[in-house]
Coordinates of C-alpha atoms (C1' of nucleotides) in Angstrom, one line a residue:
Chain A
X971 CA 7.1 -16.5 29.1
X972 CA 6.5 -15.2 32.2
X973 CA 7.5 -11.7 31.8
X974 CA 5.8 -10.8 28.3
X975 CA 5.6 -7.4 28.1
X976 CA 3.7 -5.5 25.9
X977 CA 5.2 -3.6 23.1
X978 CA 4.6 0.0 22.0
X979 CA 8.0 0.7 20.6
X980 CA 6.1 2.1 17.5
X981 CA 4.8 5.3 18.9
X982 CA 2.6 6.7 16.9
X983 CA 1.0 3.9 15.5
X984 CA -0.6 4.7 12.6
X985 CA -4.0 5.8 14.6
X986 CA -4.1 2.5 15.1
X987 CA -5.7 2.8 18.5
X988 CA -8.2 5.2 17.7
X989 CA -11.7 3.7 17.3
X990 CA -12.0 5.4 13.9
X991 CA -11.3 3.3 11.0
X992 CA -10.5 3.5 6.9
X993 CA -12.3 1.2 5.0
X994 CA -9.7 -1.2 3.3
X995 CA -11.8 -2.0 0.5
X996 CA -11.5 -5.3 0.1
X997 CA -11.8 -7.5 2.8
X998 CA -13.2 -10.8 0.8
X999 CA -11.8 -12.8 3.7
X1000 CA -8.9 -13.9 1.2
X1001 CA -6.1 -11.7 2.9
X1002 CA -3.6 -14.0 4.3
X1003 CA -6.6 -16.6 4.5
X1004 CA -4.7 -19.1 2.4
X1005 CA -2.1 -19.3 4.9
X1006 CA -4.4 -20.1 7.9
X1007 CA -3.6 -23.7 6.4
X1008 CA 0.5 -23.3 6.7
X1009 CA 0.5 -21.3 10.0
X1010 CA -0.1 -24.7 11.9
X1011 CA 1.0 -27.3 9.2
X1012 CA -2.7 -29.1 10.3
X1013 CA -5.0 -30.1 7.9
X1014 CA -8.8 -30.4 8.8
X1015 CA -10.6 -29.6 11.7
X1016 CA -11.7 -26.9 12.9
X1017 CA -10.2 -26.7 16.4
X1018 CA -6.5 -26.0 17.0
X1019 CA -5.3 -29.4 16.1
X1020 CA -2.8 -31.2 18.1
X1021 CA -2.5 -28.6 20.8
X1022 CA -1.9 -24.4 21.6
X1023 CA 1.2 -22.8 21.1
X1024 CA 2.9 -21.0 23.7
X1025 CA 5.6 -18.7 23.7
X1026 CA 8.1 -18.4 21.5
X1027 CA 6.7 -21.1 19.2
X1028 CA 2.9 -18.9 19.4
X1029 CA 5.4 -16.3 18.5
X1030 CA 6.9 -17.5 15.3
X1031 CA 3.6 -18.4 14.4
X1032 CA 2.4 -14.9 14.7
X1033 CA 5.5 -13.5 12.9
X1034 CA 4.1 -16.0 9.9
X1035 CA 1.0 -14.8 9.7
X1036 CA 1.4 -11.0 10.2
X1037 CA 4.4 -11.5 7.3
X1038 CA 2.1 -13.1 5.1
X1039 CA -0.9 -10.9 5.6
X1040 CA 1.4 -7.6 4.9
X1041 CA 2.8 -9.3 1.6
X1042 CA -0.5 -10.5 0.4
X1043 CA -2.6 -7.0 1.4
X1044 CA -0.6 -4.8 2.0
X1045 CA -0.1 -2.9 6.0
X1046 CA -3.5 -0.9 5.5
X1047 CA -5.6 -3.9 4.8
X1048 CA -3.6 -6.9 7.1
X1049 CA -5.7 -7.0 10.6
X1050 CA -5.2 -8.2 13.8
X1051 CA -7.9 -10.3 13.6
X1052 CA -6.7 -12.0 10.3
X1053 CA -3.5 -11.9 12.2
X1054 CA -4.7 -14.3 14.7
X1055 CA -7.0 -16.4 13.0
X1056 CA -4.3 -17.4 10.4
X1057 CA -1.7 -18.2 13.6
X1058 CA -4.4 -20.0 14.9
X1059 CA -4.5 -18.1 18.2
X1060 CA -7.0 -15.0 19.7
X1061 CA -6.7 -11.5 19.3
X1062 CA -6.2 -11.5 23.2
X1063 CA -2.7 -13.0 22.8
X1064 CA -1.6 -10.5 20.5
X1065 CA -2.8 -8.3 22.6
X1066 CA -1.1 -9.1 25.5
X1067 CA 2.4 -8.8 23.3
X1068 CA 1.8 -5.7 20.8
X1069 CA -0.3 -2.6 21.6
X1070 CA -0.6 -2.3 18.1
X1071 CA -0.4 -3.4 14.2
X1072 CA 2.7 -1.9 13.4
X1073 CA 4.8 -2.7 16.7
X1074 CA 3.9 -6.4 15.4
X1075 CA 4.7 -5.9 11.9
X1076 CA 8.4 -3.9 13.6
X1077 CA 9.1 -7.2 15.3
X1078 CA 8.0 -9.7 12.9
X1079 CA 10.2 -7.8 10.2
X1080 CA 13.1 -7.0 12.8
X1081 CA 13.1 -10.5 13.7
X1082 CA 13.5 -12.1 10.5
X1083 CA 14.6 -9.6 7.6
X1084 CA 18.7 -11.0 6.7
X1085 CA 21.5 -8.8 8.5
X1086 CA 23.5 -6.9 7.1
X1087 CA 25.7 -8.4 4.8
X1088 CA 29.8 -7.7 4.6
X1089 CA 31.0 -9.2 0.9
X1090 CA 34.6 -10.5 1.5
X1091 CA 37.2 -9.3 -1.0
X1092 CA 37.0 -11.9 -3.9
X1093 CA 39.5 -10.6 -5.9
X1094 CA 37.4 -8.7 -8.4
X1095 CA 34.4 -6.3 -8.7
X1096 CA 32.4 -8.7 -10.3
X1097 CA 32.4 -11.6 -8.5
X1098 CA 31.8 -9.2 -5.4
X1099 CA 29.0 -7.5 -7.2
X1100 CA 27.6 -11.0 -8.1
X1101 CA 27.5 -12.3 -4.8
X1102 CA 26.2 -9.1 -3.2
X1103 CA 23.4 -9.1 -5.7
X1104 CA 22.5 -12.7 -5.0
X1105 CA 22.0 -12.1 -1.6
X1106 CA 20.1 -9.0 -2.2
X1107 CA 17.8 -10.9 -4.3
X1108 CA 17.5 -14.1 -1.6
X1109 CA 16.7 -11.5 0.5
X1110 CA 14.1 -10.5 -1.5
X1111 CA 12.6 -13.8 -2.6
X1112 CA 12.6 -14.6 1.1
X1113 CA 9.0 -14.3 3.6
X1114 CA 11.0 -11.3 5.2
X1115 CA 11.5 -9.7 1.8
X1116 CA 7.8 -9.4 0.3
X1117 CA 6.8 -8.6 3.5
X1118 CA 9.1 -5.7 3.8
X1119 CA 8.2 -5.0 0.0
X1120 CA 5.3 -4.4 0.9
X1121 CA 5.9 -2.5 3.7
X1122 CA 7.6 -0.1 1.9
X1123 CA 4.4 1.1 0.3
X1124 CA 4.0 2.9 3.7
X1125 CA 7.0 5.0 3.5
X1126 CA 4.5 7.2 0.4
X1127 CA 1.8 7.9 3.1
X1128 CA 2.0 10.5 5.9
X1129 CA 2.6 9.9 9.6
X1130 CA 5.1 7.1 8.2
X1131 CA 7.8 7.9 10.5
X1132 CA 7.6 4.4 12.6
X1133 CA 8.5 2.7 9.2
X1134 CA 11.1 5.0 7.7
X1135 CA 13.6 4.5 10.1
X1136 CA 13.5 1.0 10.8
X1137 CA 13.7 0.3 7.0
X1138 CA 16.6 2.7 6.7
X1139 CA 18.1 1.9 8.9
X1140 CA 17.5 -1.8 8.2
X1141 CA 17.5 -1.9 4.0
X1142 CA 18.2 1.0 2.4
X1143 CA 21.7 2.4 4.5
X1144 CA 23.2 -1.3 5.2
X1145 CA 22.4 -1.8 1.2
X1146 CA 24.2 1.0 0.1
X1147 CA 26.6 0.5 2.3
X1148 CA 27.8 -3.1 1.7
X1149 CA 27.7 -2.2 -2.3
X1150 CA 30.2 0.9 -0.9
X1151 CA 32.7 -1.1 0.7
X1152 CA 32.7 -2.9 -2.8
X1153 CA 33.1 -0.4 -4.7
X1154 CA 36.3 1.5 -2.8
X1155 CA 37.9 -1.9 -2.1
X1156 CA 37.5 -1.9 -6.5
X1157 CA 38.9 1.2 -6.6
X1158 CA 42.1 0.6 -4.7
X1159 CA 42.4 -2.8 -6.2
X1160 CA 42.0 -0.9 -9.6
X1161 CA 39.3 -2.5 -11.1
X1162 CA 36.3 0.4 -10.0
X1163 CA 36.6 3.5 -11.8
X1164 CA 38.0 6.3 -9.8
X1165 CA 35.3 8.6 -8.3
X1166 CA 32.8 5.6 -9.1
X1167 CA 32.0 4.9 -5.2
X1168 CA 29.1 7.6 -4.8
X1169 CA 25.8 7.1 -3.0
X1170 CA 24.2 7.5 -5.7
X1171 CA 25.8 4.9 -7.8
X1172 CA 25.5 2.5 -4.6
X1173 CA 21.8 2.5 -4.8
X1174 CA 21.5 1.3 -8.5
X1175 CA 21.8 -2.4 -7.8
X1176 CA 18.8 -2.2 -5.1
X1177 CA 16.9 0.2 -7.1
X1178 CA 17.1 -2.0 -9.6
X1179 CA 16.4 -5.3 -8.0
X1180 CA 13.2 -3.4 -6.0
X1181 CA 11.9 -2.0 -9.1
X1182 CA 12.2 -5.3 -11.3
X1183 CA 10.8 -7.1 -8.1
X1184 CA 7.8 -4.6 -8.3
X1185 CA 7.0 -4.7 -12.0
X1186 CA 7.2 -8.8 -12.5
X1187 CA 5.4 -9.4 -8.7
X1188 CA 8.1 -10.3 -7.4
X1189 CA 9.1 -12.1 -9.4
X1190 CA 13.5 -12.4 -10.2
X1191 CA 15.1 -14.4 -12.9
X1192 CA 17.6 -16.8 -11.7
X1193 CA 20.4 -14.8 -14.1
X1194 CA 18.7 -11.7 -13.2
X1195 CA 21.7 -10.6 -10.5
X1196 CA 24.0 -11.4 -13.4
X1197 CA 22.5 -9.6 -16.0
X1198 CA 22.2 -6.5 -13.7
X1199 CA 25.9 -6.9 -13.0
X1200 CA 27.4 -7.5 -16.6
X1201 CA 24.9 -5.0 -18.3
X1202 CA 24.6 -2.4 -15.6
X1203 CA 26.6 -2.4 -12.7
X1204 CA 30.1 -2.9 -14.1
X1205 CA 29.8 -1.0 -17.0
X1206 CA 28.9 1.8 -15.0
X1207 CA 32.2 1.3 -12.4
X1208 CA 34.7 -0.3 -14.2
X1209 CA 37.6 1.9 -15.6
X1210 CA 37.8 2.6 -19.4
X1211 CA 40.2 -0.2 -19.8
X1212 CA 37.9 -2.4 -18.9
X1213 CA 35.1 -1.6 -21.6
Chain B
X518 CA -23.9 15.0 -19.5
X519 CA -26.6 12.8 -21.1
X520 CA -25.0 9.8 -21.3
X521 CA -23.0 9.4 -18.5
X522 CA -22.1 5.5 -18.0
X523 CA -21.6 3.6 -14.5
X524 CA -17.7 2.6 -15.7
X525 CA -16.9 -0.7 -15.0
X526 CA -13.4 -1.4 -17.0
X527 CA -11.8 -2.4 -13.9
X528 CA -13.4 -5.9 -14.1
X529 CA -12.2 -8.3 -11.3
X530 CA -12.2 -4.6 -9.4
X531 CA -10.3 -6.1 -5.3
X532 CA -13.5 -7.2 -4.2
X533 CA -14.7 -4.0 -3.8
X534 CA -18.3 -5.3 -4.9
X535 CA -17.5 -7.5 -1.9
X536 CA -19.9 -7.2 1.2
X537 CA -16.8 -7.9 3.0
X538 CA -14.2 -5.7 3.8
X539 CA -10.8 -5.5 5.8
X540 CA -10.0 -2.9 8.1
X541 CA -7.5 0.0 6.9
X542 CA -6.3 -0.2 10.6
X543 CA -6.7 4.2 10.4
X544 CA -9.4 6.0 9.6
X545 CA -8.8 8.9 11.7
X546 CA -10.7 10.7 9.1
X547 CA -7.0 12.4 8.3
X548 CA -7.2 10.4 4.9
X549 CA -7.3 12.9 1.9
X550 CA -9.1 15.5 4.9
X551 CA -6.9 18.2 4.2
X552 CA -7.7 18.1 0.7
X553 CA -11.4 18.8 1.6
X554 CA -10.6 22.6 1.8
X555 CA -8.4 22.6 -1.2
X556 CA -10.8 20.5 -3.6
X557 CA -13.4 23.2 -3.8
X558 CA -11.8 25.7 -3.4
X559 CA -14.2 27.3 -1.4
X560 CA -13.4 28.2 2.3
X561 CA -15.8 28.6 5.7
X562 CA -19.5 27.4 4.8
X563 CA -20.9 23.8 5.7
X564 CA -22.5 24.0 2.5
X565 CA -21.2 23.3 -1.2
X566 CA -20.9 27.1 -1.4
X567 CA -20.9 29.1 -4.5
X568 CA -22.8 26.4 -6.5
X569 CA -22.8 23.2 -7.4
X570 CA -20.5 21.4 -9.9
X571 CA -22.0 19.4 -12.8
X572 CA -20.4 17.0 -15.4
X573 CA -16.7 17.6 -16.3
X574 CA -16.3 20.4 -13.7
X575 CA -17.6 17.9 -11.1
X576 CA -15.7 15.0 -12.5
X577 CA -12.1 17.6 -12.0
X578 CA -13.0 17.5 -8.6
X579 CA -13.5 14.2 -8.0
X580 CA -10.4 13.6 -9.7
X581 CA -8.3 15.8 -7.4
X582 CA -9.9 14.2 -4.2
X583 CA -9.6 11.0 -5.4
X584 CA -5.8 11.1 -6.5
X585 CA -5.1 12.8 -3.4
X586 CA -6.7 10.3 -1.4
X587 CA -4.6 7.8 -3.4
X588 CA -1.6 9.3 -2.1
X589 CA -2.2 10.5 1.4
X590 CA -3.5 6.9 2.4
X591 CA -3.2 4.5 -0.7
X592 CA -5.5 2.4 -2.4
X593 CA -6.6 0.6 0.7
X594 CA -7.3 3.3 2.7
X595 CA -9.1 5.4 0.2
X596 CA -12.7 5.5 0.4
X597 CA -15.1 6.4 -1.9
X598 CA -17.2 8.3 0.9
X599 CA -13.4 10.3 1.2
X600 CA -13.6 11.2 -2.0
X601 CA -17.4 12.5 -2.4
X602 CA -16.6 14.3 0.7
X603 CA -13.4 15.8 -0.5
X604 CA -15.1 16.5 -3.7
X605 CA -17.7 17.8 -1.9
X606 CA -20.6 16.0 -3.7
X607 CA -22.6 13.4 -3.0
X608 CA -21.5 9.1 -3.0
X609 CA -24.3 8.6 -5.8
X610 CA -22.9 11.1 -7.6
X611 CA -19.2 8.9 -7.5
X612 CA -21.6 5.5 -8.4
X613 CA -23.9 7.0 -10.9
X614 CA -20.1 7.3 -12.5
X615 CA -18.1 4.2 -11.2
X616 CA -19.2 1.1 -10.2
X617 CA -16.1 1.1 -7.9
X618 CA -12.7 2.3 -6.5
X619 CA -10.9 1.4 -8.9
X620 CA -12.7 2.3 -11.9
X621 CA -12.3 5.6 -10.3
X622 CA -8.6 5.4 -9.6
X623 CA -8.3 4.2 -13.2
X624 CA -9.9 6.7 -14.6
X625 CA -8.5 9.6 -12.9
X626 CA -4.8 8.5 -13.2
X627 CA -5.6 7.9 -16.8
X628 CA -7.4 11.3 -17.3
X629 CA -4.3 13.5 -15.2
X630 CA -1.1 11.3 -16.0
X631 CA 1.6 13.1 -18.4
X632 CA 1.6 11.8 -22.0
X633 CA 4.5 9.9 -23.0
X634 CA 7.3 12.2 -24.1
X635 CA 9.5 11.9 -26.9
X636 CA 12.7 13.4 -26.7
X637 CA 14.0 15.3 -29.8
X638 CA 17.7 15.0 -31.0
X639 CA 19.5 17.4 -28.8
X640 CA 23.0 16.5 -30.5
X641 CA 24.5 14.7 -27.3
X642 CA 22.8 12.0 -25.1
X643 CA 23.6 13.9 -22.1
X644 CA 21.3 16.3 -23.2
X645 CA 18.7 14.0 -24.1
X646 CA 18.7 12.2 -20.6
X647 CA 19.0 15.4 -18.8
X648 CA 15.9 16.1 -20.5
X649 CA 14.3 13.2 -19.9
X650 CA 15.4 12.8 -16.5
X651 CA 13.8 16.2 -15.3
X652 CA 10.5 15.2 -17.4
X653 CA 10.3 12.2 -15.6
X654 CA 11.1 13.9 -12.1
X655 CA 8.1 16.7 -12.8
X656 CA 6.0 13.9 -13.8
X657 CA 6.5 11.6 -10.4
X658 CA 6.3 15.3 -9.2
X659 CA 2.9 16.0 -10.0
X660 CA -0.1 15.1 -8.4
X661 CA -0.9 12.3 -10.7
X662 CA 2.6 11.0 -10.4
X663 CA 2.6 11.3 -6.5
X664 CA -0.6 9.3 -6.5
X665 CA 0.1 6.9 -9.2
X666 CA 3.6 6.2 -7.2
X667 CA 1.0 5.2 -3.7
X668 CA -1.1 2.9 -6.5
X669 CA 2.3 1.0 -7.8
X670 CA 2.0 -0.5 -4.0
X671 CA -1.1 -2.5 -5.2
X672 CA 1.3 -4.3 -7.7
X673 CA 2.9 -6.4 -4.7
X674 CA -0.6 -8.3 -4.1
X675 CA -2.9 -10.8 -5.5
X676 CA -5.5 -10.0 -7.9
X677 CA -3.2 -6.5 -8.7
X678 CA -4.2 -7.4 -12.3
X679 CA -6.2 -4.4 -12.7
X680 CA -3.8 -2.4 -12.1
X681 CA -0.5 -3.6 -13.8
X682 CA -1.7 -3.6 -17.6
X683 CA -2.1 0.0 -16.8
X684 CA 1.1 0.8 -14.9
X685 CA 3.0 -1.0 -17.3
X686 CA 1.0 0.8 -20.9
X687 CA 0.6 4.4 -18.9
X688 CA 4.3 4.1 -17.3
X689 CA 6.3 1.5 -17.3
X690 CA 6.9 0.7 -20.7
X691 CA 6.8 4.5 -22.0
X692 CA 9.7 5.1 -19.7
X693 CA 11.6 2.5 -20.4
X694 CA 10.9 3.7 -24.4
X695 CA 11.7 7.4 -24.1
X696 CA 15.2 6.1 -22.4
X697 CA 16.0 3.4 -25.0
X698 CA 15.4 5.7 -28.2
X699 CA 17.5 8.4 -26.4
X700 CA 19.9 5.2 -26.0
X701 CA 20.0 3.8 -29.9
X702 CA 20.2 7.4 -31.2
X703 CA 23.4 7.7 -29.0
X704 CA 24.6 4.5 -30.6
X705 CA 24.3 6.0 -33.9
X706 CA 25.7 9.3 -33.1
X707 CA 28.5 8.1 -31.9
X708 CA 28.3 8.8 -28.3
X709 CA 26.6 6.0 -26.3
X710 CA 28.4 2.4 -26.5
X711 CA 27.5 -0.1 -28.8
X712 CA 25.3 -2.8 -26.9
X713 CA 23.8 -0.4 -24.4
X714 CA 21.1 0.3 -25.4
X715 CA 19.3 -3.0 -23.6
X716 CA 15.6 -3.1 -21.3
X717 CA 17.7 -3.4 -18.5
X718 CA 19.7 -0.1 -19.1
X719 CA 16.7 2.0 -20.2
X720 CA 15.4 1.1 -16.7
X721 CA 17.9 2.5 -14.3
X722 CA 16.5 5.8 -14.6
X723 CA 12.8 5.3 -13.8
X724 CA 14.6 3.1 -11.2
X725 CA 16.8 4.9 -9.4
X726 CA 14.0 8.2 -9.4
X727 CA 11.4 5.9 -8.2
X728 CA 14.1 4.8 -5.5
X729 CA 15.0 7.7 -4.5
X730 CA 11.5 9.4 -4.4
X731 CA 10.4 6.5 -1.9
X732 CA 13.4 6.7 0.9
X733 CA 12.8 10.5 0.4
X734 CA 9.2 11.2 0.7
X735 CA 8.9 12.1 -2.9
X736 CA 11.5 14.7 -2.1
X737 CA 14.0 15.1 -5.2
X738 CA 16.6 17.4 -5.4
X739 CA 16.7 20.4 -7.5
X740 CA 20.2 18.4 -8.7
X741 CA 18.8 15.2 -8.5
X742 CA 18.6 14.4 -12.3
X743 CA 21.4 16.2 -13.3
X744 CA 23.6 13.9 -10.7
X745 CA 21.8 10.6 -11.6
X746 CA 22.6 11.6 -15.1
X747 CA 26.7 12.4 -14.8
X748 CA 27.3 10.1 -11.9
X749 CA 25.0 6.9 -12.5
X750 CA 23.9 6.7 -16.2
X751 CA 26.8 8.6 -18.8
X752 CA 29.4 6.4 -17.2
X753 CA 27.3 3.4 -17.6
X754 CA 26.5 3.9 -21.5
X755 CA 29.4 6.2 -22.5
X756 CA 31.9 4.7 -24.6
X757 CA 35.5 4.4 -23.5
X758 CA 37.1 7.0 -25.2
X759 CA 34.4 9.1 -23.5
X760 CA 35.8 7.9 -19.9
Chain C
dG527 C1' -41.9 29.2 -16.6
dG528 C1' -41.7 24.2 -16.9
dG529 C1' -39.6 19.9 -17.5
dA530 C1' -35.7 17.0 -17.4
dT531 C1' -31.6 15.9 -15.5
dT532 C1' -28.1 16.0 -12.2
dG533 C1' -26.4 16.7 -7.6
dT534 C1' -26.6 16.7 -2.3
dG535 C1' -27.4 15.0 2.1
dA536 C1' -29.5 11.8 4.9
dA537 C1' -30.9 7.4 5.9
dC538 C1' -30.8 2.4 5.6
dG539 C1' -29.2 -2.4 6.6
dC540 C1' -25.2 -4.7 6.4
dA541 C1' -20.4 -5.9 7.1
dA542 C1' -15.7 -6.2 9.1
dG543 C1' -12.7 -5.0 12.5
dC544 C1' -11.4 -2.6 16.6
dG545 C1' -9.9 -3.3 21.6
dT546 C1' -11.6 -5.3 25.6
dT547 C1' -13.5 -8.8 28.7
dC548 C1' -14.6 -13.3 30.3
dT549 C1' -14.9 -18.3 30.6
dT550 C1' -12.9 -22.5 29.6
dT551 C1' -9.1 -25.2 28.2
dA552 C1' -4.5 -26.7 27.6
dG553 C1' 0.4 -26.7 28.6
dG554 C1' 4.2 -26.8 31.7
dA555 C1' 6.3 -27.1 36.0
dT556 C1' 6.4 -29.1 40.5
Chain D
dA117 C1' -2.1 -35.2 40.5
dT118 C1' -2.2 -30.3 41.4
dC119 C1' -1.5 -25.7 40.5
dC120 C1' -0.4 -21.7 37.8
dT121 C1' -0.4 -19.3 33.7
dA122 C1' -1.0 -18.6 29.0
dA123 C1' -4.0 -19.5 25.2
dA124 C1' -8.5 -20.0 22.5
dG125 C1' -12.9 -18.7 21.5
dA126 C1' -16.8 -16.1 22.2
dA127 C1' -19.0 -12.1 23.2
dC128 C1' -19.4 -7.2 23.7
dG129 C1' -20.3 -2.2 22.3
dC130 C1' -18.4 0.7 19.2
dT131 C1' -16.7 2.5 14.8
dT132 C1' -16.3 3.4 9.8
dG133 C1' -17.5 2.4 5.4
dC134 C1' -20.1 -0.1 1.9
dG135 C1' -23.7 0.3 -1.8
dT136 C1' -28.3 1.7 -2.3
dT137 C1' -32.3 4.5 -2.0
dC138 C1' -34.9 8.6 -1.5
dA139 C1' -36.5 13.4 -1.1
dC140 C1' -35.3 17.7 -2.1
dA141 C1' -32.6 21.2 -4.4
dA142 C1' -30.1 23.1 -8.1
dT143 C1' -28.9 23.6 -12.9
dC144 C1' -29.7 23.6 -17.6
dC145 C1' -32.3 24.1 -21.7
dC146 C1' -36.4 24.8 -24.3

DNA sequence: GGGATTGTGAACGCAAGCGTTCTTTAGGAT
DNA sequence: ATCCTAAAGAACGCTTGCGTTCACAATCCC
């Protein structure tokens, strides 16, 4: 902790440094307020409680609240101020760390989202596709998850560069990619169509989960992953043999 | 233009009644600003120009500025003062109409959206979804789709209420109709496998094009549809002998 | 033309949040 | 215990935007 240095890996961040300012619309105080209370795990009071965190513990603090506040308002209406006050810290500390909102939302997210995940060959498509789609939707259900959910609402706006790359590079591609490797491995072991392992058909299972995720708030079934599998996923791969 | 009524059918409308307010972390006035010149349609002048608008003419515009205000920034970012200026009117014209954002929002989505469509019997279901497909991609194409696409973000936070009875009436559930009638016929006829025709199914289109809009900037392919419909959704409902 | 209605721009008081600065306090190492 | 450094809270001046009000202007209709 004694060479913190202050991170502007973001680039163009979002105007964030200019002294002009959008209106959010609805600042009722309630954005990431409720977990002011679970930042610090003390009740009452209205100092810090048992003592200041420093370092990497002030920093996994941070990384709650700023997750929390993006899932609960979204990037436009999460602030730095809200940031701090629900880590139970001062702007000043932040600060001295992040030049801006969006290099802290980068490292919050690229700190905690799940890595990539590589699906060992289980014998069959659908125990594969099963698996993959359960960790896609832990993933999901996870702090990391809503809060890059929510992030994604970014990529529709303009000047969203600093996002789009990160969450390709971090979602989207390794997404499609681990569903891939599924999909040719089914087709050599015979149980994937042939000509079934296509981008396109790669993106189905996290299309789906993202746009279920969206319409029910977030919300997944525990036999969702299996119902997307048996209803969707493998009659759209699996040979005609297998229908 | 006698009875014009302050609309206030958003109810519990995000606190926008709310003194307080969060910060949209960028207000560098680029919100919706390049639709100021395109809104009027008027160029050079600091005044309203020609004339002014009045009633429904007025209300278009509003519309216009609003919805693209919606999409360059989101709901968060929009501003009603954006909007009169995009609009080139005045804020008491926008709350002589709306008591808030998302009254507005609500109405103008609801006034510009595409009706539902019903697809005729085109004698095969590849037809039908290619049909379907492209309405759906000129739809999310449009200016109401673009901007209702920025106000589906609202729909991963609290008190999102407001907005996902409509989302669901206006799109969600339309979509998923159009696609599961398209679906049952293709049972009948022969030519879609018995059992497919399930909610989950009838949402991997919407799904996938909402997808693929987002990781694309709302970019879709020329051949977008026609792939989504050979590659991803005829070898998911076709029956074997069709394989 | 006159009256009623609507629209425009400015102004108001208020709010939240920005990024910065400063003082005091607390944590950690020696 | 002492010292150094990071953290916490407060304060600052500034910004944008809120919702409202008002005076004047424009439009429409009789």
């Amino acid at each position: 902790m004694d060479q913190i240095v202050r991170r502007r890996t973001a680039g163009g961040d979002q105007g964030e440094t200019s002294p002009g300012r959008a209106s959010a619309g609805a600042a009722d105080g309630s954005v990431g307020g409720g977990a002011g209370g679970s930042a610090g795990g003390v009740v009452g009071g209205t100092t810090a409680g048992p003592g200041r965190k420093r370092g990497k513990a002030l920093e996994a603090a941070i990384f709650d609240a700023a997750l929390d506040q993006l899932t609960s308002g979204g990037f436009a209406r999460m602030t730095m101020e809200g940031v701090a006050g629900a880590a139970q810290t001062g702007k000043a500390a932040l600060y001295r760390r992040w030049a801006s909102k969006a290099d802290l939302v980068l490292d919050a997210l690229g700190s905690t989202l799940p890595p990539p995940v590589d699906i060992p060959d289980l014998g069959s498509v659908r125990a594969e596709l099963m698996q993959l789609m359960a960790y896609f939707g832990d993933a999901l259900d996870s702090r990391a998850g809503t809060a890059m959910r929510a992030l994604m609402a970014e990529l529709d706006h303009e000047r969203a560069r600093v996002f789009q790359d990160f969450i390709m590079d971090r979602v989207i591609r390794p997404a499609a990619l681990a569903t891939m490797q599924i999909l040719q491995r089914g087709e050599l072991r015979g149980d994937v169509r042939p000509g079934a392992a296509t981008p396109l058909v790669a993106d189905v299972g996290p299309a789906m989960l993202l746009y279920r995720a969206k319409i029910c708030q977030g919300r997944l079934d525990a036999d969702f992953g299996q119902a997307l599998v048996d209803e969707v996923l493998l009659p759209m791969v699996s040979p005609a043999e297998r229908r």
